[in-house]
PDB file of C-alpha atoms and ligand atoms in Angstrom:
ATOM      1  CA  UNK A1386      53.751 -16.644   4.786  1.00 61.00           C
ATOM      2  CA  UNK A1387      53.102 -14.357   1.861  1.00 81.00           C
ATOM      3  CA  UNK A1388      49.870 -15.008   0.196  1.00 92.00           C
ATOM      4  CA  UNK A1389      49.706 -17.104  -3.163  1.00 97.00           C
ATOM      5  CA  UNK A1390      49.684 -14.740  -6.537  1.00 98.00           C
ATOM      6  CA  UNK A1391      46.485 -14.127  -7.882  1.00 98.00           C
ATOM      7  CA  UNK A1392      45.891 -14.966 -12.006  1.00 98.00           C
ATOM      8  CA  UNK A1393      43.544 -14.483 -14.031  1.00 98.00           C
ATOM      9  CA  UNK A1394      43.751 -16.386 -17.493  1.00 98.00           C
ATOM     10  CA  UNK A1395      41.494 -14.751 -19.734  1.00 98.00           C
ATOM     11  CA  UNK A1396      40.665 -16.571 -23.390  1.00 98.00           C
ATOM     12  CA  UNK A1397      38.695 -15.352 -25.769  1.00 98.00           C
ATOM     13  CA  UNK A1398      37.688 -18.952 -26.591  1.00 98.00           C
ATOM     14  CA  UNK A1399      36.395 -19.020 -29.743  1.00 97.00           C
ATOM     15  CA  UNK A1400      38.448 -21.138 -31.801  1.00 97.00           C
ATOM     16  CA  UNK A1401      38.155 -23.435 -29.528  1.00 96.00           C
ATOM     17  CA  UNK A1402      34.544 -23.975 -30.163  1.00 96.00           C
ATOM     18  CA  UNK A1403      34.637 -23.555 -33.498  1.00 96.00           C
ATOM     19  CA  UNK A1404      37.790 -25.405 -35.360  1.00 96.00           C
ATOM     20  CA  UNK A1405      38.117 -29.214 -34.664  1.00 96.00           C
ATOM     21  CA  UNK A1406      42.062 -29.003 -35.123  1.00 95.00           C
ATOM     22  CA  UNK A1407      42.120 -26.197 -31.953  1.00 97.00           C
ATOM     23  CA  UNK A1408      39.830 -28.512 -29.677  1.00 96.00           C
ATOM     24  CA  UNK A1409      41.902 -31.489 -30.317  1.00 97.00           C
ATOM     25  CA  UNK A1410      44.895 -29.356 -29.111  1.00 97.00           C
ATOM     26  CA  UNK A1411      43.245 -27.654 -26.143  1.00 97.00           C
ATOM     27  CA  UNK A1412      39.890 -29.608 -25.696  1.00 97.00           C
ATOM     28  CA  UNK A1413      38.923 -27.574 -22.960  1.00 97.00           C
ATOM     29  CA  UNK A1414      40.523 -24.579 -23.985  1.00 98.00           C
ATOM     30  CA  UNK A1415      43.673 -22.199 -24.345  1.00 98.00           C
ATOM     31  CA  UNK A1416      42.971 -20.616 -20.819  1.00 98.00           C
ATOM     32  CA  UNK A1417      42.390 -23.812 -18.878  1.00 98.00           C
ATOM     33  CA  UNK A1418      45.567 -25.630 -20.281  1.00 98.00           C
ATOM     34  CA  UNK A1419      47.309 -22.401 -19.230  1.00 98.00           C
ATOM     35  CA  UNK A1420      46.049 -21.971 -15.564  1.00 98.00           C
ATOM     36  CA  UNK A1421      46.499 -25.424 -15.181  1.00 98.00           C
ATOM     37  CA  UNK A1422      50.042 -25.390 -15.306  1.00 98.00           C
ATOM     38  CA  UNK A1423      50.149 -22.345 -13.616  1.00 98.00           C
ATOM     39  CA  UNK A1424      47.995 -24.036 -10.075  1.00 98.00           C
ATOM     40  CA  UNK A1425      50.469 -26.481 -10.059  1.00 98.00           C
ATOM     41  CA  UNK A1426      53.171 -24.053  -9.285  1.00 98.00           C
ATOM     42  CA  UNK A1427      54.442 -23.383  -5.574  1.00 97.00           C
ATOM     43  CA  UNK A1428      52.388 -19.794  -4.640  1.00 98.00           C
ATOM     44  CA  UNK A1429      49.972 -19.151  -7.596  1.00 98.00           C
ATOM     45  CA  UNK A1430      46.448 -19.709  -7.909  1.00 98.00           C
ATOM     46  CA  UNK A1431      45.283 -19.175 -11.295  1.00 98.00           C
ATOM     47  CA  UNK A1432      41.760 -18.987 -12.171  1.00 98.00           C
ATOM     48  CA  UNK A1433      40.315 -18.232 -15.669  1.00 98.00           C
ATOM     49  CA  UNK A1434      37.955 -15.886 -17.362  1.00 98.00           C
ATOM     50  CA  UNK A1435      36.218 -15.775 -20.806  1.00 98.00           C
ATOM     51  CA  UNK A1436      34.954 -13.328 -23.750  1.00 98.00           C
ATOM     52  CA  UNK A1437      31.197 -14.593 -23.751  1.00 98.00           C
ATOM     53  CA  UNK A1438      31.223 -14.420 -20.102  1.00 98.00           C
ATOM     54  CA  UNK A1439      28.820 -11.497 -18.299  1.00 98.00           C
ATOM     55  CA  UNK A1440      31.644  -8.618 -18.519  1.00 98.00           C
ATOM     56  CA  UNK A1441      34.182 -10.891 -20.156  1.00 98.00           C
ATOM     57  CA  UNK A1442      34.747 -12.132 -16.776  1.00 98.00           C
ATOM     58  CA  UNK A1443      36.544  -9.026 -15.720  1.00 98.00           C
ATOM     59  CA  UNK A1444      34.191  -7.365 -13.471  1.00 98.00           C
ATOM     60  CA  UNK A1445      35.450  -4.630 -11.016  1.00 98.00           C
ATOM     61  CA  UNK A1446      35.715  -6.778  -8.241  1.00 98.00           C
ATOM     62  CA  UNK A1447      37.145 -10.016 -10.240  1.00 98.00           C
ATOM     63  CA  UNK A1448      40.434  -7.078 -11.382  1.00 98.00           C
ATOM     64  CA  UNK A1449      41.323  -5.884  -7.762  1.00 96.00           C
ATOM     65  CA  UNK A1450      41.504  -9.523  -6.827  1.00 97.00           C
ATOM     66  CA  UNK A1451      43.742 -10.082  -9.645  1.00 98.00           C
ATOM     67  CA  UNK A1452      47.889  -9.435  -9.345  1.00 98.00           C
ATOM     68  CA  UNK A1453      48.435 -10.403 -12.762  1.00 98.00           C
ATOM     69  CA  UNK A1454      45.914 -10.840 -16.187  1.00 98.00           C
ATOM     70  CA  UNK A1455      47.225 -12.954 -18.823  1.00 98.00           C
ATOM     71  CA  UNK A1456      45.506 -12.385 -22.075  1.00 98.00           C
ATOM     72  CA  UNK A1457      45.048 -14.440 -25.455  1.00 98.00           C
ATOM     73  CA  UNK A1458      42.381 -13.504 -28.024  1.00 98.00           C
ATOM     74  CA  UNK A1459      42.595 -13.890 -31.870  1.00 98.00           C
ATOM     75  CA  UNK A1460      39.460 -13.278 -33.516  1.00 97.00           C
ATOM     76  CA  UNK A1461      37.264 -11.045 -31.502  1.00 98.00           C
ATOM     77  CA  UNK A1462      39.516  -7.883 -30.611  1.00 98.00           C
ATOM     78  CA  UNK A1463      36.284  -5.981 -31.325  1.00 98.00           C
ATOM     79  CA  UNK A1464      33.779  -7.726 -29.482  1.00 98.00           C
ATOM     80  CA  UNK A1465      35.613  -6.816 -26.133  1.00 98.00           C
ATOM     81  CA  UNK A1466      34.335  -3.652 -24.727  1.00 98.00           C
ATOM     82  CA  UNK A1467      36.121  -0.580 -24.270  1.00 98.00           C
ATOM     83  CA  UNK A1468      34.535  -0.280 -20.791  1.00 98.00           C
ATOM     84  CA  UNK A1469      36.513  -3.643 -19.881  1.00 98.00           C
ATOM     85  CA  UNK A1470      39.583  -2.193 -21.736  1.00 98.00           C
ATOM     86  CA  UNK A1471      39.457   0.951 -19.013  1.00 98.00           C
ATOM     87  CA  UNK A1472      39.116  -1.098 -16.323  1.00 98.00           C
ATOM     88  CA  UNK A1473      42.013  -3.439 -17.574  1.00 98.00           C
ATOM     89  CA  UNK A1474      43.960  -0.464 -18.316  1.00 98.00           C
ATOM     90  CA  UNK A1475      43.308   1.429 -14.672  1.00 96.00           C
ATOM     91  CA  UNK A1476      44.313  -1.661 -12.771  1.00 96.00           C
ATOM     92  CA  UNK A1477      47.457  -1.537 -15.090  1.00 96.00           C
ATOM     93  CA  UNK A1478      48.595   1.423 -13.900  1.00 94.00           C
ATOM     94  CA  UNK A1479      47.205   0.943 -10.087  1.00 93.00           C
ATOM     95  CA  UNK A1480      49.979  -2.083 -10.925  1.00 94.00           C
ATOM     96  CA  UNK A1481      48.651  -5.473 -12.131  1.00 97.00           C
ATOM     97  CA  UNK A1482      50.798  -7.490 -13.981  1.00 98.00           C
ATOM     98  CA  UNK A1483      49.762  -8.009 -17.604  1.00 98.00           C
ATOM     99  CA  UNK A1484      51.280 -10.442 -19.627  1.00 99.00           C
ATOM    100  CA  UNK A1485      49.986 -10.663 -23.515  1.00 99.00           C
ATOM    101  CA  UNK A1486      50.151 -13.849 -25.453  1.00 98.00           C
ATOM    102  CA  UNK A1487      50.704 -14.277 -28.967  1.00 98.00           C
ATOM    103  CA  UNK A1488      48.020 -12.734 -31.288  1.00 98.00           C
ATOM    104  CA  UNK A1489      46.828 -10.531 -27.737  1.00 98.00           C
ATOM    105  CA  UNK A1490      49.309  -8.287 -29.781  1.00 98.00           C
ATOM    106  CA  UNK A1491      46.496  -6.901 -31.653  1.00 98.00           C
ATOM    107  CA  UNK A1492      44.133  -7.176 -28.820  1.00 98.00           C
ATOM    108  CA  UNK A1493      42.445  -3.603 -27.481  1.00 98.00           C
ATOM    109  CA  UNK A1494      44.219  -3.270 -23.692  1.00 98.00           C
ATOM    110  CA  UNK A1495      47.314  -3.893 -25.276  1.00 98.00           C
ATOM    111  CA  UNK A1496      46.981  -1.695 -28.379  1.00 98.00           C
ATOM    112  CA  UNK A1497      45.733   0.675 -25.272  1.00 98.00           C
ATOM    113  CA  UNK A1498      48.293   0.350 -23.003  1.00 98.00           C
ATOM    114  CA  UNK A1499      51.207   0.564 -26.122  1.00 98.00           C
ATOM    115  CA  UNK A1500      49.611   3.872 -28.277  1.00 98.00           C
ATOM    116  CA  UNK A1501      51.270   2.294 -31.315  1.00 98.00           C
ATOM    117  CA  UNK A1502      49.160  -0.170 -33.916  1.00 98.00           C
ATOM    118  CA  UNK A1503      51.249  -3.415 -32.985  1.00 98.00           C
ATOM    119  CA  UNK A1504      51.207  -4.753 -36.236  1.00 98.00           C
ATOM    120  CA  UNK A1505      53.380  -6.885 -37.774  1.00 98.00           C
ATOM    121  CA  UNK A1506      54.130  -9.363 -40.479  1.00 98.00           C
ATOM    122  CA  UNK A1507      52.847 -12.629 -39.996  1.00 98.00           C
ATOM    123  CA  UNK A1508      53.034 -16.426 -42.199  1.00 98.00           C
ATOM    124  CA  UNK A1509      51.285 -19.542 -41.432  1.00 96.00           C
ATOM    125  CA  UNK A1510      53.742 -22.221 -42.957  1.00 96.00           C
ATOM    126  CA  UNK A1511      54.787 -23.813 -39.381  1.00 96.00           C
ATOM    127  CA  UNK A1512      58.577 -23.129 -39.161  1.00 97.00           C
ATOM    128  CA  UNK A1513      60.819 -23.639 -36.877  1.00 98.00           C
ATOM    129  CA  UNK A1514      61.091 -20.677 -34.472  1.00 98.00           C
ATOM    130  CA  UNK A1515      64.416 -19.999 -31.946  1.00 98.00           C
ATOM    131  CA  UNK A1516      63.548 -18.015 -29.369  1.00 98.00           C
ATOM    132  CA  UNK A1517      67.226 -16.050 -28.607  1.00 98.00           C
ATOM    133  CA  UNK A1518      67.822 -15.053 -24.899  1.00 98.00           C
ATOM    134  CA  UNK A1519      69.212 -11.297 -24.921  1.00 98.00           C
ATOM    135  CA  UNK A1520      68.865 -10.759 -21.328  1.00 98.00           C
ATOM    136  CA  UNK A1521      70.981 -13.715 -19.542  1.00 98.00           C
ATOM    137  CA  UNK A1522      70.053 -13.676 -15.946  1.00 98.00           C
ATOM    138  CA  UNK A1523      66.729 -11.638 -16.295  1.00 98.00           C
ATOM    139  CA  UNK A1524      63.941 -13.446 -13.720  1.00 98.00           C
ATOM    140  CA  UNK A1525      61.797 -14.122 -17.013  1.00 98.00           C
ATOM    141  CA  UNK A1526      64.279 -16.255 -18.404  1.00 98.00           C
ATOM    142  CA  UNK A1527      65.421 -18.204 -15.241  1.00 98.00           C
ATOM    143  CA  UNK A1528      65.928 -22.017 -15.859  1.00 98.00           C
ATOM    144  CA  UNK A1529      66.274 -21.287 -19.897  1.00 98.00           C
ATOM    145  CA  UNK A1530      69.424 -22.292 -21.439  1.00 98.00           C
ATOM    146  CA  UNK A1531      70.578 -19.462 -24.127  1.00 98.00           C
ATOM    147  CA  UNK A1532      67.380 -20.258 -26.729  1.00 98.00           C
ATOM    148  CA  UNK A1533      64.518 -22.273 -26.862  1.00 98.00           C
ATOM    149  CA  UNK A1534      63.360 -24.273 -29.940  1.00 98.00           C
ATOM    150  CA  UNK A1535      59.835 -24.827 -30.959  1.00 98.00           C
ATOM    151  CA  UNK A1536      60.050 -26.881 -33.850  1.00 97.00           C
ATOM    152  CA  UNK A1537      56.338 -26.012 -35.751  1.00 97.00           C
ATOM    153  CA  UNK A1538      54.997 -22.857 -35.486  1.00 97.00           C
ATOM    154  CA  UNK A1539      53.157 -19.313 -36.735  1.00 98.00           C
ATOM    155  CA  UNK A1540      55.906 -16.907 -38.272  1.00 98.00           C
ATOM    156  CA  UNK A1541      55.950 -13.390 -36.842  1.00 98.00           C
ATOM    157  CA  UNK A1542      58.001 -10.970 -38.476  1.00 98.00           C
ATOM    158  CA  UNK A1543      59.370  -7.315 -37.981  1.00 98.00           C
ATOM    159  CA  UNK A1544      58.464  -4.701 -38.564  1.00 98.00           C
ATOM    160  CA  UNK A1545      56.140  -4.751 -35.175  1.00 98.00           C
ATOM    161  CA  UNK A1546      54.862  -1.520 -34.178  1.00 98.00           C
ATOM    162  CA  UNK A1547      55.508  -1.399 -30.618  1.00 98.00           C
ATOM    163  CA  UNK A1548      56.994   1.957 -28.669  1.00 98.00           C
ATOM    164  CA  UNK A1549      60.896   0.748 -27.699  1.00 98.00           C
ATOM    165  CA  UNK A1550      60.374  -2.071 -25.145  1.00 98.00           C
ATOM    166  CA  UNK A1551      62.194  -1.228 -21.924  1.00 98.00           C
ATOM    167  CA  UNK A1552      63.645  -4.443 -21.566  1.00 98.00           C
ATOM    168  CA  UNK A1553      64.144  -6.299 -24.556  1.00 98.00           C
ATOM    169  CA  UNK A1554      64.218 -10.261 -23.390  1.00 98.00           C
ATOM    170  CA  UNK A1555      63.849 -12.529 -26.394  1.00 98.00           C
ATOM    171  CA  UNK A1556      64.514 -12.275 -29.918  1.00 98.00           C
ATOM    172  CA  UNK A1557      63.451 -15.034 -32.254  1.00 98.00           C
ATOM    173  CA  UNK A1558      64.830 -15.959 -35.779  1.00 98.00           C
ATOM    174  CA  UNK A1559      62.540 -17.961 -38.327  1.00 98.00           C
ATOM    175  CA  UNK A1560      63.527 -20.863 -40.673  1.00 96.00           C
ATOM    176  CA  UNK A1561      61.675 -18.353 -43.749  1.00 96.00           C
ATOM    177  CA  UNK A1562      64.535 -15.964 -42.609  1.00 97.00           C
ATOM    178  CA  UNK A1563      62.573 -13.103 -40.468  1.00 98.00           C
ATOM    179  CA  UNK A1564      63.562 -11.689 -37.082  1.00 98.00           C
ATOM    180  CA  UNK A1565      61.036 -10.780 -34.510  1.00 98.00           C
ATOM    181  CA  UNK A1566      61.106  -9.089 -30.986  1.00 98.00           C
ATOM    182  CA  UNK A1567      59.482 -12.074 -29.208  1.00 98.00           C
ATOM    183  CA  UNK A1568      59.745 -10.747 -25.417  1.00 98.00           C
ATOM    184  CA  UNK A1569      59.492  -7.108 -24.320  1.00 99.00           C
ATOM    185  CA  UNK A1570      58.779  -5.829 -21.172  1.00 98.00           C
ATOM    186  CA  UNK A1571      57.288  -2.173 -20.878  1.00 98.00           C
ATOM    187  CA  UNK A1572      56.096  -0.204 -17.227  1.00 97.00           C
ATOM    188  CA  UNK A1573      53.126   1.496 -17.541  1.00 96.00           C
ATOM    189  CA  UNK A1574      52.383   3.538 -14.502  1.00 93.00           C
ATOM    190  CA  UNK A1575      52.707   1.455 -11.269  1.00 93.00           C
ATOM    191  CA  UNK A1576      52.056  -2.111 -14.042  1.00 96.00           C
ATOM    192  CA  UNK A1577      54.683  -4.394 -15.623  1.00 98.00           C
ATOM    193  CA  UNK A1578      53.481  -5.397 -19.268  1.00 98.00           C
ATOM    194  CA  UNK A1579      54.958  -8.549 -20.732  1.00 99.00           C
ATOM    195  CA  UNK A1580      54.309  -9.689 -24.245  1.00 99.00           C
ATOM    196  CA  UNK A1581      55.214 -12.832 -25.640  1.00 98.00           C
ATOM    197  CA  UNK A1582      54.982 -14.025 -29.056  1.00 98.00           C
ATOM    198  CA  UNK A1583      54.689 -18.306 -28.952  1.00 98.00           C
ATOM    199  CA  UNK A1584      51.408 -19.346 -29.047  1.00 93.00           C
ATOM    200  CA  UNK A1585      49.396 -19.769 -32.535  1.00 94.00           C
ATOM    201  CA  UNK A1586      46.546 -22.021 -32.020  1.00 96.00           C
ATOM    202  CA  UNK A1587      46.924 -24.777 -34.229  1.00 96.00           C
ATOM    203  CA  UNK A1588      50.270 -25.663 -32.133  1.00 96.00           C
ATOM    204  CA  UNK A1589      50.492 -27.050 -29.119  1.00 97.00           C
ATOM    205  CA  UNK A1590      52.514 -24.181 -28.050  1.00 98.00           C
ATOM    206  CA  UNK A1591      51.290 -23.958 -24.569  1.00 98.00           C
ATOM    207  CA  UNK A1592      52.337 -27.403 -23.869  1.00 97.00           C
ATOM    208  CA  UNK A1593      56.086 -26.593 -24.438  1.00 98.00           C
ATOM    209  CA  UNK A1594      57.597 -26.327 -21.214  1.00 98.00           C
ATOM    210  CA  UNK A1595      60.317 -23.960 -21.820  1.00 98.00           C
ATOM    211  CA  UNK A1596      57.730 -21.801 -23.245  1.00 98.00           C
ATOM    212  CA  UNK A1597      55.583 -22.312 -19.553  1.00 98.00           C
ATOM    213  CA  UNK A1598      58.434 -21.720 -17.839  1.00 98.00           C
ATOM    214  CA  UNK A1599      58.335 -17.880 -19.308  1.00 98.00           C
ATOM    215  CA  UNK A1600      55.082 -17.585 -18.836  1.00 98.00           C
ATOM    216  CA  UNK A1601      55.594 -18.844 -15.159  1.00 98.00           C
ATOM    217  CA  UNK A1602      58.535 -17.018 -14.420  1.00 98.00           C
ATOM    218  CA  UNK A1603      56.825 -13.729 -16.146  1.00 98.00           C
ATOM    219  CA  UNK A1604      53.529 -14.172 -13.542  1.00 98.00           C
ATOM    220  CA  UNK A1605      56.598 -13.854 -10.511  1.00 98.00           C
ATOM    221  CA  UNK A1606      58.440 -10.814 -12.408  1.00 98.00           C
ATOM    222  CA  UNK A1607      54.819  -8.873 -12.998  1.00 98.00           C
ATOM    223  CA  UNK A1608      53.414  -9.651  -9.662  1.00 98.00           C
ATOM    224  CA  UNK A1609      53.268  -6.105  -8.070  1.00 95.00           C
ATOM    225  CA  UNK A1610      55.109  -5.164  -5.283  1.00 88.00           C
ATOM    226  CA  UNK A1611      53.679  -2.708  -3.741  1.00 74.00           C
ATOM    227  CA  UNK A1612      50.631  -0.218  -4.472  1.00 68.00           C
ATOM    228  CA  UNK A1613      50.741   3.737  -5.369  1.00 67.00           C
ATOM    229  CA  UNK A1614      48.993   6.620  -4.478  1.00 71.00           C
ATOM    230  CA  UNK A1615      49.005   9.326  -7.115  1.00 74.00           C
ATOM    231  CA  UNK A1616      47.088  12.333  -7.982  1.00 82.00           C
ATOM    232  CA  UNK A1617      46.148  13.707  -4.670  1.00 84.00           C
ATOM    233  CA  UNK A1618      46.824  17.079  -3.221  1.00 88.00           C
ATOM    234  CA  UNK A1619      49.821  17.242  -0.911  1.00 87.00           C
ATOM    235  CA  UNK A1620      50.644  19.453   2.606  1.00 89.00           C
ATOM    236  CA  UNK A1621      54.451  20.397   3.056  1.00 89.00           C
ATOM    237  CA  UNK A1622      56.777  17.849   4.549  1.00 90.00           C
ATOM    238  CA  UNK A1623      57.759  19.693   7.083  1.00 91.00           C
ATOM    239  CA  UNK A1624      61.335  18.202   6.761  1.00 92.00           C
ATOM    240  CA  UNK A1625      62.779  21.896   6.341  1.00 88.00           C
ATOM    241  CA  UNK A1626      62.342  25.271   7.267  1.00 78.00           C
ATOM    242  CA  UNK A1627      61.053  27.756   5.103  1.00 67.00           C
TER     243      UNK A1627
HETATM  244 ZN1  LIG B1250      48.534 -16.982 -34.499  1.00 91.84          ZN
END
């Protein structure tokens, strides 16, 4: 029997701490609401990790056991340092799943792994968000109908500055009026990267479970499948004669 995927939830978990409103949603914070959902799904074993932690909780050894990082952080892009944001970005490419939440669009491994600024337009007015499917029958959106709905939430508008997805999954439209590329999946080097917009703090996005199901479904799709060797010198086949 294959072996159960290996998550890592990491959190910058500061809001938490800090804002009343964001511990009432997620008292013990963003990360462990999100692994929990993830352990009690058939073959993953999520486990979480932390900013304040001793190496953010990424050390070299915590990464190679990891198939796929999931990443939410809001406040504190800064404080996470760029020796981490190597190591994230090396185990990218070796082929570890990365899947970026919400305001992780701004976070370092992602503006990294993208080359681009990722900025966009944002308004906090909690509107009603529809999440549009444009990739029926893609793995991340199995078990969705053709949208999902979340009815209070952080507006994210275009223009995000983000190199041209290679699969473009979800698009959402905004009550205000503004479109936004909500799911895009890019491969860096042997790596899947996933970002997906829902998730502003002050909602209780990550208790939506449509929105879980993506997440879910995007830990199977990201999981590598195999491992590549590059960059070393090579003999001749041998297959043909000179
Ligand atoms: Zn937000």
């Amino acid at each position: 029997m294959a072996r159960d995927i290996r998550v890592t939830v990491w959190n910058e978990f500061r809001h938490e701490k800090e804002d009343d409103a964001v511990r009432n949603i997620y008292p013990d914070g963003i990360h462990a609401c999100i692994a929990e959902h993830l352990n009690a799904q058939k073959g993953i074993a999520a486990d979480t990790a932390t900013l304040d932690e001793p190496e953010h909780g990424l050390t070299a050894e915590k990464l190679d056991a990891t198939d796929v990082l999931t990443w939410w952080a809001h406040k504190a892009h800064k404080e996470v340092s760029d020796e981490i944001v190597d190591r994230v970005q090396k185990r990218v490419l070796q082929g570890m799943g990365l899947i970026v939440l919400h305001s992780g669009h701004f976070s370092k491994p992602f503006k990294r792994l993208m080359g681009t600024t990722c900025q966009l337009k944002w308004r906090e007015e909690g509107e009603r968000e529809v999440l549009w499917v444009t990739r029926p029958g893609h793995p991340i959106v199995e078990g969705l109908g053709e949208c999902v709905i979340i009815p209070h939430t952080e507006m994210y508008g275009e223009h995000f500055d983000i190199p041209e997805p290679d699969e473009l999954i979800f698009i959402s439209s905004f009550a205000g009026g503004e479109v936004f590329r909500s799911g895009c999946a890019w491969n860096r080097g042997a790596g899947k990267v996933f970002y997906f917009r829902p998730g502003h703090e002050t909602y209780p996005v990550y208790r939506h479970p449509e929105v879980m199901r993506v997440i879910t479904n995007a830990v199977r799709w990201t999981t590598p499948t195999g491992t590549m060797e590059i960059g070393a010198p090579n003999k001749p086949m041998g297959w043909f004669e000179k």
